[in-house]
Amino acid sequence: MNSPIIQLLVLAGIAIFLILRLRNVLGTREGFEKPTAPQQKTARASRPDFEVIEGGPDRDITDHVAEDGHMAQALAEMKRVEPSFSVTDFVQGSRSAYEMIVMGFERGNLDDIQPLLAEDVFESFVEVVAAREDQGLQVEAEFVGVRETAIRDVEFHKDTNRAEITMRFVGELTSVVRDADGKIIEGSPTSVKRQKDTWTFARIMGAPDPNWHLVATDA
């Protein structure tokens, strides 16, 4: 066997050896293999950081008063003292209280509305109703509805936690005043009159008693 053939066999043997070594290191691929998952990066590097913005506007407040006004600040202070306080619930409740108080006063049924009134307001209502009775006057009234309900002013006294919310109401009702003989001397049973009232409700925030009381009226 001549020298060139020997060299060729040696080179062929070396080539076969290298192929077997590469096969052992790399392995084989058949068909579509699932790609190797890349090394998981740290949470900070895998996704950008998002800034969490807190302290945004409270829609329960800004739906009723200006965001940058003193009323919004006072309502926020009330919520800090009593987190369960809802401005929306208060506005809805004051609307219902308005109807109850107006009709209780018109019809003279003050016992029904006394829990909603401050003592001095209740006493003033009693005087008016008593004066009507002394004159033999009777009032017949029917409530039609409330056309407007809005917060007019808000005050919060931090030293006592006393909250005062002044509401503006525009109500509609029919009202008739009859004398002792039953004759109509004021109003009409078919004519709807519009009544505008500005009322102030007060309560100690955080107190066990959840009831607001009417403390001032200004028609």
Coordinates of N, CA and C in Angstrom, one line a residue:
M1 N 0.9 -1.2 0.0 CA 0.0 0.0 0.0 C 0.9 1.2 0.0
N2 N 0.7 2.0 -1.0 CA 1.5 3.2 -1.2 C 1.2 4.3 -0.2
S3 N 2.0 5.2 -0.1 CA 1.9 6.3 0.9 C 0.6 7.1 0.7
P4 N 0.2 7.6 -0.5 CA -1.0 8.4 -0.6 C -2.2 7.7 -0.1
I5 N -2.3 6.4 -0.3 CA -3.5 5.7 0.2 C -3.6 5.7 1.7
I6 N -2.4 5.5 2.3 CA -2.3 5.4 3.8 C -2.7 6.8 4.3
Q7 N -2.3 7.9 3.7 CA -2.6 9.2 4.2 C -4.1 9.5 4.1
L8 N -4.7 8.9 3.0 CA -6.1 9.1 2.8 C -7.0 8.4 3.8
L9 N -6.5 7.2 4.2 CA -7.2 6.4 5.2 C -7.1 7.1 6.6
V10 N -6.0 7.7 6.8 CA -5.8 8.3 8.1 C -6.7 9.6 8.2
L11 N -6.8 10.3 7.1 CA -7.6 11.5 7.1 C -9.1 11.1 7.2
A12 N -9.5 10.0 6.6 CA -10.8 9.6 6.7 C -11.2 9.2 8.1
G13 N -10.2 8.5 8.8 CA -10.5 8.1 10.1 C -10.6 9.3 11.1
I14 N -9.8 10.3 10.8 CA -9.9 11.5 11.6 C -11.2 12.2 11.4
A15 N -11.7 12.2 10.2 CA -13.0 12.9 9.8 C -14.2 12.1 10.5
I16 N -14.1 10.8 10.5 CA -15.2 10.0 11.2 C -15.2 10.3 12.7
F17 N -14.0 10.3 13.3 CA -13.9 10.6 14.7 C -14.5 12.0 15.1
L18 N -14.2 13.0 14.2 CA -14.7 14.3 14.5 C -16.2 14.4 14.4
I19 N -16.8 13.6 13.4 CA -18.2 13.6 13.2 C -18.9 13.0 14.4
L20 N -18.4 11.9 14.9 CA -18.9 11.2 16.0 C -18.9 12.1 17.3
R21 N -17.8 12.8 17.5 CA -17.7 13.8 18.6 C -18.7 14.9 18.5
L22 N -18.9 15.5 17.4 CA -19.9 16.5 17.2 C -21.3 16.0 17.4
R23 N -21.6 14.8 17.0 CA -22.9 14.2 17.2 C -23.2 14.0 18.7
N24 N -22.2 13.6 19.4 CA -22.4 13.4 20.9 C -22.6 14.7 21.6
V25 N -22.0 15.8 21.1 CA -22.1 17.1 21.8 C -23.4 17.8 21.4
L26 N -23.8 17.8 20.1 CA -24.9 18.6 19.6 C -26.2 17.8 19.6
G27 N -26.1 16.5 19.6 CA -27.3 15.7 19.5 C -27.9 15.8 18.1
T28 N -29.1 15.2 17.9 CA -29.7 15.2 16.6 C -31.1 15.9 16.7
R29 N -31.6 16.5 15.6 CA -32.9 17.1 15.5 C -33.7 16.4 14.5
E30 N -35.0 16.0 14.9 CA -35.9 15.4 13.9 C -37.2 16.1 13.9
G31 N -37.7 16.5 12.8 CA -38.9 17.3 12.7 C -38.8 18.7 13.4
F32 N -40.0 19.2 14.0 CA -40.0 20.5 14.6 C -39.9 20.4 16.1
E33 N -38.8 20.7 16.6 CA -38.6 20.6 18.1 C -39.0 21.9 18.7
K34 N -39.5 21.8 20.0 CA -39.8 23.0 20.8 C -38.6 23.8 21.0
P35 N -38.5 25.0 20.7 CA -37.3 25.8 20.9 C -37.0 25.9 22.4
T36 N -35.7 25.9 22.7 CA -35.3 26.0 24.0 C -35.7 27.3 24.7
A37 N -36.3 27.2 25.8 CA -36.8 28.5 26.5 C -35.6 29.3 26.9
P38 N -35.7 30.6 26.6 CA -34.6 31.5 26.9 C -34.5 31.6 28.4
Q39 N -33.3 31.9 28.9 CA -33.1 32.0 30.4 C -34.0 33.2 30.9
Q40 N -34.8 32.9 31.9 CA -35.7 33.9 32.5 C -34.9 35.0 33.1
K41 N -35.3 36.2 32.7 CA -34.7 37.4 33.3 C -35.3 37.8 34.6
T42 N -34.7 38.6 35.3 CA -35.3 39.1 36.5 C -36.6 39.9 36.2
A43 N -37.5 40.1 37.2 CA -38.7 40.8 37.0 C -38.5 42.2 36.5
R44 N -37.5 42.8 37.1 CA -37.2 44.2 36.8 C -36.8 44.4 35.3
A45 N -36.0 43.4 34.8 CA -35.6 43.5 33.4 C -36.6 43.0 32.4
S46 N -37.5 42.1 32.8 CA -38.4 41.5 31.8 C -39.6 42.4 31.4
R47 N -40.0 43.3 32.3 CA -41.0 44.2 32.0 C -40.8 45.6 32.6
P48 N -41.3 46.6 31.9 CA -41.0 48.0 32.4 C -41.7 48.2 33.7
D49 N -41.2 49.1 34.5 CA -41.9 49.5 35.8 C -43.0 50.5 35.4
F50 N -44.2 50.3 36.1 CA -45.3 51.2 35.9 C -45.5 52.0 37.2
E51 N -45.6 53.2 37.1 CA -45.8 54.1 38.3 C -47.3 54.0 38.7
V52 N -47.6 53.7 40.0 CA -48.9 53.6 40.5 C -49.3 55.0 41.0
I53 N -50.3 55.6 40.4 CA -50.6 57.0 40.8 C -51.8 56.9 41.8
E54 N -51.6 57.3 43.0 CA -52.6 57.3 44.1 C -53.0 58.8 44.4
G55 N -54.1 58.9 45.1 CA -54.6 60.2 45.5 C -55.3 60.9 44.4
G56 N -55.9 60.2 43.4 CA -56.6 60.8 42.4 C -57.9 61.4 42.9
P57 N -58.7 62.1 42.0 CA -59.9 62.7 42.5 C -60.9 61.7 42.9
D58 N -61.6 62.0 44.0 CA -62.7 61.1 44.5 C -64.0 61.4 43.8
R59 N -64.4 60.6 42.9 CA -65.6 60.8 42.1 C -66.9 61.0 42.9
D60 N -66.9 60.4 44.1 CA -68.0 60.5 45.0 C -68.2 62.0 45.5
I61 N -67.0 62.7 45.4 CA -67.0 64.1 45.8 C -67.2 65.0 44.6
T62 N -66.3 64.8 43.6 CA -66.3 65.7 42.4 C -67.5 65.6 41.6
D63 N -68.3 64.5 41.8 CA -69.6 64.5 41.0 C -70.6 65.5 41.6
H64 N -70.3 66.1 42.8 CA -71.3 67.0 43.4 C -70.7 68.4 43.6
V65 N -69.4 68.5 43.8 CA -68.8 69.8 44.0 C -67.5 70.0 43.2
A66 N -67.1 71.2 43.1 CA -65.8 71.5 42.3 C -64.7 70.8 43.0
E67 N -63.8 70.2 42.2 CA -62.7 69.4 42.8 C -61.7 70.3 43.6
D68 N -61.5 71.5 43.2 CA -60.5 72.4 43.9 C -61.1 73.4 44.8
G69 N -62.3 73.2 45.2 CA -62.9 74.2 46.1 C -62.9 73.7 47.6
H70 N -63.3 74.7 48.4 CA -63.3 74.4 49.9 C -64.3 73.3 50.3
M71 N -65.4 73.2 49.5 CA -66.4 72.2 49.8 C -65.8 70.7 49.6
A72 N -65.1 70.6 48.5 CA -64.4 69.3 48.3 C -63.5 68.9 49.4
Q73 N -62.7 69.9 49.8 CA -61.8 69.7 50.9 C -62.5 69.3 52.2
A74 N -63.6 70.0 52.5 CA -64.4 69.7 53.7 C -65.0 68.3 53.6
L75 N -65.5 67.9 52.5 CA -66.1 66.5 52.3 C -65.0 65.5 52.5
A76 N -63.8 65.8 51.9 CA -62.7 64.8 52.1 C -62.3 64.6 53.6
E77 N -62.3 65.7 54.3 CA -62.0 65.6 55.8 C -63.1 64.8 56.5
M78 N -64.3 64.9 56.1 CA -65.4 64.1 56.6 C -65.1 62.6 56.4
K79 N -64.7 62.3 55.2 CA -64.4 60.9 54.8 C -63.2 60.4 55.6
R80 N -62.3 61.2 55.9 CA -61.1 60.7 56.6 C -61.5 60.4 58.1
V81 N -62.5 61.1 58.6 CA -63.0 60.8 60.0 C -63.9 59.6 59.9
E82 N -64.7 59.5 58.9 CA -65.7 58.4 58.8 C -65.6 57.9 57.3
P83 N -64.7 56.9 57.1 CA -64.5 56.4 55.7 C -65.7 55.8 55.0
S84 N -66.7 55.4 55.8 CA -67.9 54.8 55.2 C -68.9 55.9 54.7
F85 N -68.6 57.2 55.0 CA -69.5 58.2 54.5 C -69.5 58.4 53.0
S86 N -70.7 58.4 52.4 CA -70.8 58.6 51.0 C -71.6 59.9 50.7
V87 N -71.0 60.7 49.9 CA -71.7 62.0 49.5 C -72.9 61.7 48.7
T88 N -72.8 60.8 47.8 CA -73.9 60.4 46.9 C -75.1 59.9 47.7
D89 N -74.8 59.0 48.7 CA -75.9 58.5 49.6 C -76.5 59.6 50.4
F90 N -75.7 60.6 50.8 CA -76.2 61.7 51.6 C -77.2 62.5 50.8
V91 N -76.7 62.9 49.5 CA -77.6 63.7 48.7 C -78.9 63.0 48.4
Q92 N -78.9 61.7 48.1 CA -80.1 61.0 47.9 C -81.0 60.9 49.2
G93 N -80.3 60.8 50.3 CA -81.1 60.7 51.6 C -81.7 62.1 51.9
S94 N -81.0 63.2 51.6 CA -81.5 64.5 51.9 C -82.7 64.8 51.0
R95 N -82.7 64.3 49.8 CA -83.8 64.5 48.9 C -85.1 63.8 49.5
S96 N -84.9 62.6 50.0 CA -86.1 61.9 50.6 C -86.5 62.6 51.9
A97 N -85.5 63.1 52.7 CA -85.9 63.8 53.9 C -86.6 65.1 53.6
Y98 N -86.2 65.7 52.5 CA -86.9 67.0 52.1 C -88.4 66.7 51.9
E99 N -88.7 65.7 51.1 CA -90.1 65.4 50.8 C -90.8 65.1 52.1
M100 N -90.2 64.3 53.0 CA -90.9 63.9 54.3 C -91.2 65.1 55.1
I101 N -90.2 66.0 55.2 CA -90.3 67.1 56.1 C -91.3 68.1 55.6
V102 N -91.2 68.4 54.3 CA -92.2 69.3 53.7 C -93.6 68.9 53.9
M103 N -93.9 67.6 53.6 CA -95.2 67.1 53.7 C -95.7 67.0 55.2
G104 N -94.7 66.6 56.1 CA -95.1 66.6 57.5 C -95.5 68.0 58.0
F105 N -94.7 69.0 57.5 CA -95.0 70.4 58.0 C -96.3 70.8 57.4
E106 N -96.6 70.6 56.1 CA -97.8 71.1 55.4 C -99.0 70.5 56.1
R107 N -98.9 69.2 56.4 CA -100.1 68.5 56.9 C -100.2 68.5 58.5
G108 N -99.1 69.1 59.1 CA -99.1 69.2 60.5 C -98.8 67.9 61.3
N109 N -98.2 67.0 60.6 CA -97.8 65.7 61.2 C -96.4 65.8 61.7
L110 N -96.1 66.6 62.7 CA -94.8 66.9 63.2 C -94.1 65.7 63.9
D111 N -95.0 64.9 64.5 CA -94.4 63.7 65.3 C -93.6 62.8 64.3
D112 N -94.1 62.7 63.1 CA -93.4 61.8 62.2 C -92.1 62.3 61.7
I113 N -91.9 63.6 61.8 CA -90.6 64.2 61.3 C -89.7 64.7 62.4
Q114 N -90.1 64.6 63.6 CA -89.3 65.1 64.7 C -87.9 64.5 64.8
P115 N -87.7 63.2 64.5 CA -86.4 62.6 64.5 C -85.4 63.3 63.5
L116 N -86.0 63.9 62.5 CA -85.1 64.5 61.4 C -84.8 66.0 61.7
L117 N -85.3 66.5 62.8 CA -85.2 68.0 63.0 C -84.4 68.3 64.3
A118 N -83.6 69.3 64.2 CA -82.9 69.8 65.4 C -84.0 70.4 66.3
E119 N -83.7 70.5 67.6 CA -84.7 70.9 68.6 C -85.3 72.3 68.3
D120 N -84.5 73.3 67.9 CA -85.0 74.6 67.7 C -85.8 74.7 66.4
V121 N -85.5 73.9 65.4 CA -86.3 73.8 64.2 C -87.6 73.2 64.4
F122 N -87.6 72.1 65.2 CA -88.9 71.5 65.6 C -89.8 72.4 66.3
E123 N -89.2 73.2 67.2 CA -90.1 74.1 68.0 C -90.7 75.2 67.1
S124 N -89.9 75.7 66.1 CA -90.4 76.7 65.2 C -91.6 76.1 64.4
F125 N -91.4 74.9 64.0 CA -92.5 74.2 63.2 C -93.7 74.1 64.0
V126 N -93.5 73.7 65.3 CA -94.7 73.6 66.2 C -95.4 74.9 66.3
E127 N -94.7 76.0 66.4 CA -95.4 77.3 66.6 C -96.2 77.6 65.4
V128 N -95.7 77.4 64.2 CA -96.4 77.7 62.9 C -97.7 76.8 62.8
V129 N -97.5 75.5 63.1 CA -98.7 74.6 63.0 C -99.7 75.0 64.0
A130 N -99.3 75.4 65.2 CA -100.2 75.7 66.3 C -101.0 77.0 65.9
A131 N -100.3 78.0 65.3 CA -100.9 79.2 64.8 C -102.0 78.9 63.8
R132 N -101.7 78.0 62.9 CA -102.7 77.6 61.9 C -103.9 77.0 62.5
E133 N -103.7 76.2 63.5 CA -104.8 75.5 64.1 C -105.7 76.5 64.9
D134 N -105.0 77.5 65.5 CA -105.7 78.5 66.3 C -106.6 79.3 65.4
Q135 N -106.2 79.5 64.1 CA -107.0 80.3 63.2 C -108.1 79.4 62.5
G136 N -108.0 78.1 62.8 CA -109.0 77.2 62.1 C -108.6 76.9 60.7
L137 N -107.4 77.0 60.4 CA -106.9 76.8 59.0 C -106.5 75.3 58.8
Q138 N -106.8 74.8 57.6 CA -106.4 73.5 57.3 C -105.7 73.5 56.0
V139 N -104.6 72.7 55.9 CA -103.8 72.6 54.7 C -103.9 71.2 54.1
E140 N -104.2 71.3 52.8 CA -104.2 70.0 52.0 C -103.1 70.1 50.9
A141 N -102.2 69.2 51.0 CA -101.0 69.2 50.1 C -100.7 67.9 49.5
E142 N -100.2 67.9 48.3 CA -99.7 66.7 47.6 C -98.4 67.0 47.0
F143 N -97.4 66.1 47.3 CA -96.1 66.3 46.8 C -96.0 65.8 45.3
V144 N -95.4 66.6 44.4 CA -95.3 66.2 43.0 C -93.9 65.6 42.8
G145 N -92.9 66.3 43.2 CA -91.5 65.8 43.0 C -90.5 66.9 43.3
V146 N -89.2 66.5 43.1 CA -88.1 67.4 43.3 C -87.4 67.7 42.0
R147 N -87.4 68.9 41.6 CA -86.8 69.2 40.3 C -85.3 69.5 40.4
E148 N -84.8 69.9 41.6 CA -83.4 70.2 41.7 C -82.9 69.8 43.1
T149 N -81.8 69.2 43.2 CA -81.1 68.8 44.4 C -79.6 69.1 44.2
A150 N -79.1 70.0 45.0 CA -77.7 70.4 44.8 C -77.1 70.8 46.1
I151 N -75.8 70.5 46.3 CA -75.0 71.0 47.5 C -74.7 72.4 47.3
R152 N -75.1 73.3 48.2 CA -74.8 74.7 48.2 C -73.6 75.1 48.9
D153 N -73.3 74.4 50.1 CA -72.2 74.8 50.9 C -71.9 73.6 51.8
V154 N -70.6 73.5 52.3 CA -70.1 72.5 53.2 C -69.2 73.1 54.2
E155 N -69.4 72.7 55.4 CA -68.5 73.2 56.5 C -68.1 71.9 57.4
F156 N -66.8 71.9 57.8 CA -66.4 70.8 58.7 C -65.5 71.4 59.8
H157 N -65.9 71.2 61.0 CA -65.2 71.7 62.1 C -64.3 70.6 62.7
K158 N -63.0 70.7 62.5 CA -62.1 69.6 62.9 C -62.0 69.4 64.4
D159 N -62.2 70.5 65.2 CA -62.1 70.4 66.6 C -63.3 69.6 67.2
T160 N -64.4 69.6 66.6 CA -65.6 68.9 67.1 C -66.1 67.7 66.2
N161 N -65.5 67.7 64.9 CA -66.0 66.7 63.9 C -67.4 67.0 63.5
R162 N -67.9 68.2 63.7 CA -69.2 68.6 63.3 C -69.3 68.9 61.8
A163 N -70.1 68.3 61.1 CA -70.3 68.5 59.6 C -71.6 69.2 59.4
E164 N -71.5 70.2 58.5 CA -72.8 70.9 58.1 C -72.8 71.0 56.5
I165 N -73.9 70.4 56.0 CA -74.0 70.5 54.5 C -75.3 71.2 54.2
T166 N -75.2 72.2 53.4 CA -76.3 73.0 53.0 C -76.8 72.6 51.6
M167 N -78.0 72.3 51.5 CA -78.6 71.8 50.3 C -79.6 72.8 49.7
R168 N -79.6 72.8 48.4 CA -80.6 73.6 47.6 C -81.6 72.7 47.0
F169 N -82.9 72.9 47.3 CA -84.0 72.0 46.8 C -84.9 72.9 46.0
V170 N -85.4 72.4 44.9 CA -86.6 73.0 44.2 C -87.6 71.9 44.1
G171 N -88.7 72.0 44.9 CA -89.7 71.1 44.9 C -91.0 71.6 44.2
E172 N -91.8 70.6 43.8 CA -93.1 71.0 43.3 C -94.2 70.2 44.0
L173 N -95.3 71.0 44.4 CA -96.4 70.4 45.1 C -97.7 71.2 44.9
T174 N -98.8 70.6 45.2 CA -100.0 71.3 45.2 C -100.4 71.6 46.6
S175 N -100.9 72.7 46.9 CA -101.2 73.1 48.3 C -102.5 74.0 48.3
V176 N -103.3 73.6 49.3 CA -104.6 74.4 49.4 C -104.8 74.7 50.9
V177 N -105.1 76.0 51.2 CA -105.4 76.4 52.6 C -106.9 76.7 52.7
R178 N -107.5 76.0 53.6 CA -109.0 76.2 53.8 C -109.2 76.8 55.1
D179 N -110.3 77.7 55.2 CA -110.7 78.2 56.5 C -111.5 77.3 57.3
A180 N -112.1 77.7 58.4 CA -112.9 76.9 59.2 C -114.1 76.4 58.5
D181 N -114.6 77.1 57.6 CA -115.8 76.7 56.8 C -115.5 75.8 55.6
G182 N -114.2 75.6 55.4 CA -113.8 74.7 54.2 C -113.6 75.5 53.0
K183 N -113.6 76.8 53.0 CA -113.5 77.6 51.9 C -112.0 77.8 51.6
I184 N -111.6 77.7 50.3 CA -110.2 77.9 49.9 C -109.9 79.4 50.0
I185 N -108.8 79.7 50.8 CA -108.4 81.0 50.9 C -107.0 81.2 50.3
E186 N -106.4 80.1 49.9 CA -105.0 80.2 49.3 C -104.7 78.9 48.5
G187 N -104.1 79.0 47.4 CA -103.7 77.9 46.6 C -104.8 77.3 45.7
S188 N -104.5 76.2 45.1 CA -105.4 75.5 44.2 C -105.1 74.0 44.2
P189 N -106.1 73.2 44.2 CA -105.8 71.7 44.2 C -105.3 71.2 42.9
T190 N -105.3 72.0 41.8 CA -104.9 71.6 40.5 C -103.7 72.3 40.0
S191 N -103.3 73.4 40.7 CA -102.2 74.2 40.3 C -100.9 73.8 41.0
V192 N -99.9 73.4 40.3 CA -98.6 73.0 40.9 C -97.7 74.2 41.1
K193 N -97.3 74.4 42.4 CA -96.4 75.5 42.7 C -95.0 75.0 42.9
R194 N -94.1 75.8 42.6 CA -92.7 75.5 42.7 C -92.2 76.2 44.0
Q195 N -91.5 75.4 44.8 CA -91.0 75.9 46.1 C -89.5 75.7 46.2
K196 N -88.8 76.8 46.5 CA -87.3 76.7 46.6 C -86.9 76.9 48.0
D197 N -86.1 75.9 48.5 CA -85.6 75.9 49.8 C -84.1 75.7 49.9
T198 N -83.5 76.3 50.9 CA -82.1 76.1 51.2 C -82.0 75.6 52.7
W199 N -81.7 74.4 52.8 CA -81.7 73.7 54.1 C -80.3 73.3 54.5
T200 N -80.0 73.3 55.8 CA -78.7 72.9 56.3 C -78.9 71.7 57.2
F201 N -78.2 70.6 56.9 CA -78.2 69.4 57.7 C -76.8 69.3 58.5
A202 N -76.9 68.8 59.7 CA -75.7 68.7 60.5 C -75.6 67.3 61.2
R203 N -74.3 66.9 61.5 CA -74.1 65.7 62.2 C -72.7 65.7 62.7
I204 N -72.4 64.9 63.8 CA -71.0 64.7 64.2 C -70.5 63.5 63.5
M205 N -69.5 63.6 62.7 CA -68.9 62.5 62.0 C -68.2 61.6 62.9
G206 N -68.4 60.3 62.6 CA -67.8 59.3 63.5 C -68.6 58.9 64.7
A207 N -69.7 59.6 64.9 CA -70.5 59.3 66.1 C -71.4 58.1 65.8
P208 N -71.8 57.4 66.9 CA -72.7 56.2 66.7 C -74.0 56.5 66.0
D209 N -74.5 57.7 66.3 CA -75.8 58.1 65.6 C -75.6 58.5 64.2
P210 N -76.1 57.7 63.2 CA -75.9 58.0 61.8 C -76.8 59.1 61.2
N211 N -77.8 59.5 62.0 CA -78.8 60.4 61.5 C -78.3 61.9 61.4
W212 N -78.7 62.5 60.2 CA -78.4 63.9 60.0 C -79.7 64.7 60.5
H213 N -79.5 65.9 61.0 CA -80.7 66.6 61.4 C -80.7 68.0 60.7
L214 N -81.9 68.4 60.4 CA -82.1 69.7 59.8 C -82.0 70.8 60.9
V215 N -80.9 71.6 60.7 CA -80.6 72.6 61.7 C -81.0 74.0 61.3
A216 N -81.2 74.3 60.0 CA -81.5 75.6 59.5 C -82.3 75.5 58.2
T217 N -83.2 76.5 58.1 CA -84.0 76.6 56.8 C -84.0 78.0 56.4
D218 N -84.0 78.1 55.0 CA -84.0 79.5 54.4 C -84.7 79.4 53.1
A219 N -86.0 79.7 53.1 CA -86.8 79.6 51.9 C -86.4 80.7 50.8

